[in-house]
PDB file of C-alpha atoms in Angstrom:
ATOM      1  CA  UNK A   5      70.626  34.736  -6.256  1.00  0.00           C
ATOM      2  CA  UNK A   6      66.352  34.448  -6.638  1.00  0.00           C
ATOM      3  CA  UNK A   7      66.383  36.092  -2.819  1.00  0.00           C
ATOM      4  CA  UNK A   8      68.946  39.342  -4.216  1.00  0.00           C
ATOM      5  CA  UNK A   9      66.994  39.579  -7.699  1.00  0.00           C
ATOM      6  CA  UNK A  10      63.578  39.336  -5.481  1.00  0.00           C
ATOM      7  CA  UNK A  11      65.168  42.100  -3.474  1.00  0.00           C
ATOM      8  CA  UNK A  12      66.092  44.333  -6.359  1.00  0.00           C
ATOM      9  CA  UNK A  13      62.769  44.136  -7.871  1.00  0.00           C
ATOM     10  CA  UNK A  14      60.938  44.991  -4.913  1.00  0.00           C
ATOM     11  CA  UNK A  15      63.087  48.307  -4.854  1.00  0.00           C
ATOM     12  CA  UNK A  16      65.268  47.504  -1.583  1.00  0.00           C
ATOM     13  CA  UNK A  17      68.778  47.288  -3.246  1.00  0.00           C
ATOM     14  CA  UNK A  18      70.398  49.408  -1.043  1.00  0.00           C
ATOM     15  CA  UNK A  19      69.126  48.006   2.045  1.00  0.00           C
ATOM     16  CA  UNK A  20      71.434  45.478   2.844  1.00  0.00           C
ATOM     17  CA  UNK A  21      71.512  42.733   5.596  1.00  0.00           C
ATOM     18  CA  UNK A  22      74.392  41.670   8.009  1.00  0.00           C
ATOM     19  CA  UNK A  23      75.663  39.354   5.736  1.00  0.00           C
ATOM     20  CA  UNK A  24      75.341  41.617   2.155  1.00  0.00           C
ATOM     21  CA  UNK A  25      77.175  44.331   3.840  1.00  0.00           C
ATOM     22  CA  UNK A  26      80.296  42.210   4.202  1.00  0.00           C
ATOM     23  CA  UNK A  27      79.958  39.875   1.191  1.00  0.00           C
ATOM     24  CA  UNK A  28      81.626  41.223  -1.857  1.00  0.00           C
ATOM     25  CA  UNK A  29      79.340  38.827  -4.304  1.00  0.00           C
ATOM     26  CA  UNK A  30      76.468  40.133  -2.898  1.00  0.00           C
ATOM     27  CA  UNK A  31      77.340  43.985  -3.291  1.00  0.00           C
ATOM     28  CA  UNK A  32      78.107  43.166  -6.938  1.00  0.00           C
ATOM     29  CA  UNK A  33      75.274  41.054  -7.564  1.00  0.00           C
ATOM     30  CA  UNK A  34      72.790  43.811  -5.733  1.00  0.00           C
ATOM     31  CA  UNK A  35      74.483  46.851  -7.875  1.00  0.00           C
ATOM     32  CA  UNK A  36      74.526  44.550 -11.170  1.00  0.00           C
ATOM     33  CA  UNK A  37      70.670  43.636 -10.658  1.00  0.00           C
ATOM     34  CA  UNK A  38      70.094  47.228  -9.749  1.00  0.00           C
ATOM     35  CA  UNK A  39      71.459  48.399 -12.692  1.00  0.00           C
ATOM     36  CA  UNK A  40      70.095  45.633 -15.121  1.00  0.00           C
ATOM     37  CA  UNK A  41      66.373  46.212 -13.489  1.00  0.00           C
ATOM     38  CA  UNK A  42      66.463  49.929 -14.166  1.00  0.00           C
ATOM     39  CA  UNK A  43      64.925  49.539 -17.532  1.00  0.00           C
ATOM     40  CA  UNK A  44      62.132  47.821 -15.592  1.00  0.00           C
ATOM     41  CA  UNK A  45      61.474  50.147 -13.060  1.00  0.00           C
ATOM     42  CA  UNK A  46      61.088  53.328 -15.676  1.00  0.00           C
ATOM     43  CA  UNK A  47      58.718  51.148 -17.634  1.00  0.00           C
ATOM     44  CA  UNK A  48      56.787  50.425 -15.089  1.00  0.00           C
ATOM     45  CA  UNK A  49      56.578  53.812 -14.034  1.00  0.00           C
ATOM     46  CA  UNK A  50      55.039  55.135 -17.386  1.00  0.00           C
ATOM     47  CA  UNK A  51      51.617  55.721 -17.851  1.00  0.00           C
ATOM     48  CA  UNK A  52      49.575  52.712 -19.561  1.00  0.00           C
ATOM     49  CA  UNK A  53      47.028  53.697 -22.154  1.00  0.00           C
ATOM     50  CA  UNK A  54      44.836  50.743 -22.841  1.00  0.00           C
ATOM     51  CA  UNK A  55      44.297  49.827 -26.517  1.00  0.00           C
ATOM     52  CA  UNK A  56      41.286  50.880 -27.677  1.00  0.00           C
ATOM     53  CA  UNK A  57      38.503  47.650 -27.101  1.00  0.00           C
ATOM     54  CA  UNK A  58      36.992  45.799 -30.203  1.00  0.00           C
ATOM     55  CA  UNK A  59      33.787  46.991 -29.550  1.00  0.00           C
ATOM     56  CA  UNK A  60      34.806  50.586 -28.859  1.00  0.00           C
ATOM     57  CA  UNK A  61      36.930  50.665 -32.568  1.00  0.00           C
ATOM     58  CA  UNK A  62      33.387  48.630 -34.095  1.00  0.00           C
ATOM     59  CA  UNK A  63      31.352  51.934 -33.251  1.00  0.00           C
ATOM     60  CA  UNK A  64      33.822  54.399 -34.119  1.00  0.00           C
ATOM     61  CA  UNK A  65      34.311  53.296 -37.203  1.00  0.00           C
ATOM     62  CA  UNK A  66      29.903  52.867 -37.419  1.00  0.00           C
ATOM     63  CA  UNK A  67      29.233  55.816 -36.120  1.00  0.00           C
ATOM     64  CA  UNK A  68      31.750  57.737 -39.086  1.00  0.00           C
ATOM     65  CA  UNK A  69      30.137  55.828 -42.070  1.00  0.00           C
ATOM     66  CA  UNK A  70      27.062  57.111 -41.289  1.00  0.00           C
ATOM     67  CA  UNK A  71      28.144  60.524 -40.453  1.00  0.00           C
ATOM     68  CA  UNK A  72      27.865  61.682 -44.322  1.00  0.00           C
ATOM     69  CA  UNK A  73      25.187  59.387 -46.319  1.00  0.00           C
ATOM     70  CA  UNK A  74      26.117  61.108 -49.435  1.00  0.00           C
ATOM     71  CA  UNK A  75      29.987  59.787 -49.786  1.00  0.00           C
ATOM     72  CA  UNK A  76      31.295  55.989 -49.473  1.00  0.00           C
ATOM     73  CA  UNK A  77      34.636  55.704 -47.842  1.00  0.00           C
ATOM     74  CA  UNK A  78      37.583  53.515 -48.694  1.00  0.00           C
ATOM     75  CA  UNK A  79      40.192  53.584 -46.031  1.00  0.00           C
ATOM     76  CA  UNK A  80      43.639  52.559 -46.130  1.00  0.00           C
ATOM     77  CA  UNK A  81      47.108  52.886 -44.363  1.00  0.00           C
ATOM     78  CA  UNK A  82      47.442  56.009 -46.444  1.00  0.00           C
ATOM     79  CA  UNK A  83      44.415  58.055 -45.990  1.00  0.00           C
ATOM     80  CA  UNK A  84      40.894  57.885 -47.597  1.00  0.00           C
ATOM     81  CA  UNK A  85      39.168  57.972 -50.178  1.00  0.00           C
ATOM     82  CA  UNK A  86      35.706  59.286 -50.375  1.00  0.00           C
ATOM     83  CA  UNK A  87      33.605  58.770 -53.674  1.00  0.00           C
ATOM     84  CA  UNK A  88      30.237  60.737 -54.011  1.00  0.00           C
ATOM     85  CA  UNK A  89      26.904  59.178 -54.471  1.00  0.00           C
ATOM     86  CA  UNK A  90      26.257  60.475 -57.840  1.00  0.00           C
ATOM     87  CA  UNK A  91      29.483  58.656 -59.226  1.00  0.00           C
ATOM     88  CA  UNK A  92      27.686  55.462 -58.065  1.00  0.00           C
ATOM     89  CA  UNK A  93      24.233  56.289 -60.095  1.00  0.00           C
ATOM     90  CA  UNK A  94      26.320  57.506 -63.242  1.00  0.00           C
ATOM     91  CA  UNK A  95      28.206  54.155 -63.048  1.00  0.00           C
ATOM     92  CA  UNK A  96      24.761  52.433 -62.172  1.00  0.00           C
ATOM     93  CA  UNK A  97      23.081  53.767 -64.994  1.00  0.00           C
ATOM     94  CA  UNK A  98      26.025  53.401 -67.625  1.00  0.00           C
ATOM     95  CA  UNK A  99      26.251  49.568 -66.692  1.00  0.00           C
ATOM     96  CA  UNK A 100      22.404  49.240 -66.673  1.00  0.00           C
ATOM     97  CA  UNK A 101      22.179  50.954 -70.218  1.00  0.00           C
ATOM     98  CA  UNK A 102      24.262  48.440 -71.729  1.00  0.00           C
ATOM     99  CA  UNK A 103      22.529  45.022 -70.778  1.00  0.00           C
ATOM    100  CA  UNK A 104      20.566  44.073 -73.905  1.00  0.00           C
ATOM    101  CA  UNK A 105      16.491  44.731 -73.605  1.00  0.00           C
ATOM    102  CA  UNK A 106      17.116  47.876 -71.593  1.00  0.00           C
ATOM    103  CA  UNK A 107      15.587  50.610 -73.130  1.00  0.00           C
ATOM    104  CA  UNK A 108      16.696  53.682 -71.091  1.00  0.00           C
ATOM    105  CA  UNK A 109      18.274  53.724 -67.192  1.00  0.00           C
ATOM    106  CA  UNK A 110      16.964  56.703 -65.350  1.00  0.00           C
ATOM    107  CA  UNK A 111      19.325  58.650 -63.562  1.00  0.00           C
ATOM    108  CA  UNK A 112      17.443  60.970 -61.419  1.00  0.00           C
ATOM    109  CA  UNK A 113      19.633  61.094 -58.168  1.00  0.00           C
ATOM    110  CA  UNK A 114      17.558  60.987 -55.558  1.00  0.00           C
ATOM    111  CA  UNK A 115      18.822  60.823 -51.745  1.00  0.00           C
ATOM    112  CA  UNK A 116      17.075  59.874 -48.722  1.00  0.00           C
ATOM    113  CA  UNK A 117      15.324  62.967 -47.369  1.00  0.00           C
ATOM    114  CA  UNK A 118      15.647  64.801 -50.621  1.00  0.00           C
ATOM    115  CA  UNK A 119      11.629  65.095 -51.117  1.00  0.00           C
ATOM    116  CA  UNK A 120       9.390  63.106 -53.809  1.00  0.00           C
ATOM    117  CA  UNK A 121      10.673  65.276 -56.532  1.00  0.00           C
ATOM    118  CA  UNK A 122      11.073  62.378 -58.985  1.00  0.00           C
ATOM    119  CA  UNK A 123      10.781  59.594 -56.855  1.00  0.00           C
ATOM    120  CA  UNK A 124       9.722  57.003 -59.534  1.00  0.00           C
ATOM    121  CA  UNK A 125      12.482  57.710 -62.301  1.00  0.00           C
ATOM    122  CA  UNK A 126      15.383  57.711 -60.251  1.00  0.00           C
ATOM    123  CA  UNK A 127      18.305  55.614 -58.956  1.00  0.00           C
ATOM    124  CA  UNK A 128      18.247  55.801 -55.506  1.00  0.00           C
ATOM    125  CA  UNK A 129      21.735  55.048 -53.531  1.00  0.00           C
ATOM    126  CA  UNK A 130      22.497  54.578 -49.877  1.00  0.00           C
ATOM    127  CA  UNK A 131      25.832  54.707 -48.820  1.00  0.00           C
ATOM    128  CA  UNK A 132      27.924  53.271 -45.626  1.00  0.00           C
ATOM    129  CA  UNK A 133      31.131  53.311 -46.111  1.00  0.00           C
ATOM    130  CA  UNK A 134      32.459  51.224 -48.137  1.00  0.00           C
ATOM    131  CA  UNK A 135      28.977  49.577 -48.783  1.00  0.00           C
ATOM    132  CA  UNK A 136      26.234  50.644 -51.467  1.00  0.00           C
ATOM    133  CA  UNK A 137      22.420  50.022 -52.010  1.00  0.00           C
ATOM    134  CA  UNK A 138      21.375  50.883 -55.416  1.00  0.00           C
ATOM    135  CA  UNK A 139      17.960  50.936 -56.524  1.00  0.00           C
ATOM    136  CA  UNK A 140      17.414  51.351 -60.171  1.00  0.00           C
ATOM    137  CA  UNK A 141      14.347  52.271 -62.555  1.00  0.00           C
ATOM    138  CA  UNK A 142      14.542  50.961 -66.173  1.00  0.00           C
ATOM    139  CA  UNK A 143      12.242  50.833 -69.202  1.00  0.00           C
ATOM    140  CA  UNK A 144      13.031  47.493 -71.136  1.00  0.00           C
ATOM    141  CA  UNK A 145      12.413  46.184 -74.304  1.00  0.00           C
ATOM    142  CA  UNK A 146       8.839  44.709 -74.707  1.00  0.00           C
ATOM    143  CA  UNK A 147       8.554  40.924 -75.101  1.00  0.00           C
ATOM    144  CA  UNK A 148      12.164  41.085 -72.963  1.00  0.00           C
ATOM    145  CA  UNK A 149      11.910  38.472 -70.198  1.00  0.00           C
ATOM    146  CA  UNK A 150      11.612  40.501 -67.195  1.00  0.00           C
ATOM    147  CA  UNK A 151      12.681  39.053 -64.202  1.00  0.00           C
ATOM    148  CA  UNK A 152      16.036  37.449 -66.079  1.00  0.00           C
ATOM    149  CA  UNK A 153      16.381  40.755 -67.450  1.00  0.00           C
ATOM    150  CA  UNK A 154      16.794  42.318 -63.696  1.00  0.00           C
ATOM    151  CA  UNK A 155      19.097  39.127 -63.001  1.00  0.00           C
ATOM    152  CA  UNK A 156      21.356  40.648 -66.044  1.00  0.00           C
ATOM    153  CA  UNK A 157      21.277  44.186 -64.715  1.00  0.00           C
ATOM    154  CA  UNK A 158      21.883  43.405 -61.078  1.00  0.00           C
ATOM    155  CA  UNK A 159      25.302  41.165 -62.159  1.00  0.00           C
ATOM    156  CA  UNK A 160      26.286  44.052 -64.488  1.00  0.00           C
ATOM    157  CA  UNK A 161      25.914  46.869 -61.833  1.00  0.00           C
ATOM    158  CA  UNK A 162      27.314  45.233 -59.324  1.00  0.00           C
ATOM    159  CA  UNK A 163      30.858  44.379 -61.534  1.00  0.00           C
ATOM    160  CA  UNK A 164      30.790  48.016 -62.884  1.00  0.00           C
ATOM    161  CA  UNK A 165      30.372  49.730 -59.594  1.00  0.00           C
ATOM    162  CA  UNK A 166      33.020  47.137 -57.888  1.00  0.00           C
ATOM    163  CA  UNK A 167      35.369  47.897 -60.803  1.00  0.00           C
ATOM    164  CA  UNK A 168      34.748  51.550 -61.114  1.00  0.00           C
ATOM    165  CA  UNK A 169      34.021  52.720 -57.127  1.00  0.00           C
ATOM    166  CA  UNK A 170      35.852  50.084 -55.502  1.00  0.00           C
ATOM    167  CA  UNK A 171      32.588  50.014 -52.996  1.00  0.00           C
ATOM    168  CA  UNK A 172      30.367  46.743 -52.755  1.00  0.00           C
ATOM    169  CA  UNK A 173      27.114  46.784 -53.709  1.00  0.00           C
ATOM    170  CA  UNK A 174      24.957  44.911 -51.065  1.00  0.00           C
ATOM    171  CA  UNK A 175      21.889  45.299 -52.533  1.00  0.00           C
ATOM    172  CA  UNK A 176      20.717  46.134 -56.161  1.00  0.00           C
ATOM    173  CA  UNK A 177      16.822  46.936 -56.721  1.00  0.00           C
ATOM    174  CA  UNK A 178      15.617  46.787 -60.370  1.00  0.00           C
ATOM    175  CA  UNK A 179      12.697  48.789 -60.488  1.00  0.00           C
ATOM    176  CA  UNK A 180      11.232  48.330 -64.385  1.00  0.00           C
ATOM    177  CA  UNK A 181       9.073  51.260 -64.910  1.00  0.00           C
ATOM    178  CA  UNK A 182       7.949  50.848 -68.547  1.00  0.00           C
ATOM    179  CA  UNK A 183       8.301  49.105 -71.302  1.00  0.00           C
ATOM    180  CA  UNK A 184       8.660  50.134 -75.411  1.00  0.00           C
ATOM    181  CA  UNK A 185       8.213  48.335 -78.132  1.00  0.00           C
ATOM    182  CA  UNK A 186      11.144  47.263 -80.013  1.00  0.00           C
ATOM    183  CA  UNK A 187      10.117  49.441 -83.540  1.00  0.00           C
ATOM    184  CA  UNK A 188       8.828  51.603 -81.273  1.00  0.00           C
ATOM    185  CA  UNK A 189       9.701  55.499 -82.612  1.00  0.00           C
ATOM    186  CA  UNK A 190       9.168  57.175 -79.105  1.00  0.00           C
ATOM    187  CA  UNK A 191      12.147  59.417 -78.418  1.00  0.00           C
ATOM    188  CA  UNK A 192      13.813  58.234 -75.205  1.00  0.00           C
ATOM    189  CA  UNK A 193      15.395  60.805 -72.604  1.00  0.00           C
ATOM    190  CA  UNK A 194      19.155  61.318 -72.058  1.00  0.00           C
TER     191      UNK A 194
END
């Protein structure tokens, strides 16, 4: 039986020796195995796309996060989702505001390539699909530890924007630009 089946799947079912052409077990066996290895044959006969590589997938999916620097991208089975820059410095700046010993959170948006316009009082963002870089400028509180201060603003930024965006914040800059007393009657911007 390995010789017929051999014989079928080399495509030479029909070709039958002396002894085939008078054995009725053979003929049967040949026209089952024929018939059974049809399936086979049409599959092999279709056209075989390769999968797309790891690598290849890695920089098609690099080369589209960086295709718009202004929007991060969460995708899922059902589509995207593409949230804009400026929701990440409102949510930045909200999130900052509230840490005790901030004063004000400036919220400037400022992108890269957008000029020096306002370079110094502004939350600057980066964006990579589902990844964010946030720096932020802050006037604090005076006598305010400063560095545990940043520490405070960095853990509450990075929560907010997780909870809020969905994207993760890789890096959080705390720039502190100023700082007021706590009686102080200076009006603060908006």
């Amino acid at each position: 039986m390995d010789d017929v089946l051999a014989q079928v799947a080399d495509g030479h079912a029909a070709r039958r020796n002396t002894h085939q052409a008078g054995c009725p077990h053979c003929q049967a066996a040949l026209a089952e195995y024929d018939r059974l290895w049809a399936p086979v044959r049409e599959v092999a006969g279709a056209a075989v796309h390769p999968p797309e590589s790891p690598l290849q997938a890695a920089l098609r999916r690099i080369r589209g996060t960086v295709h718009n620097p202004t929007y991060g991208v969460l995708a899922d089975d059902d589509g995207q989702t593409r949230i804009a820059a400026r929701v990440v410095v409102v949510t930045a700046r909200e999130a900052a505001q509230d840490v005790p010993g901030v004063r004000v959170a400036l919220s400037r948006l400022r992108l890269p390539g957008s000029g020096s316009v306002g370079q110094e009082n502004a939350v600057r963002v980066g964006m990579a699909g589902q990844s964010t870089a946030i720096v932020l400028t802050v006037a604090a509180t005076y006598g305010t530890d400063l560095y545990e201060l940043a520490e405070r603003i960095r853990i509450a930024v990075d929560e907010q924007v997780r909870a809020v965006t969905g994207l993760e914040p890789v890096a959080i800059t705390i720039a502190i630009d100023d700082v007021f007393a706590a009686h102080s009657d200076i009006a603060l911007p908006d």
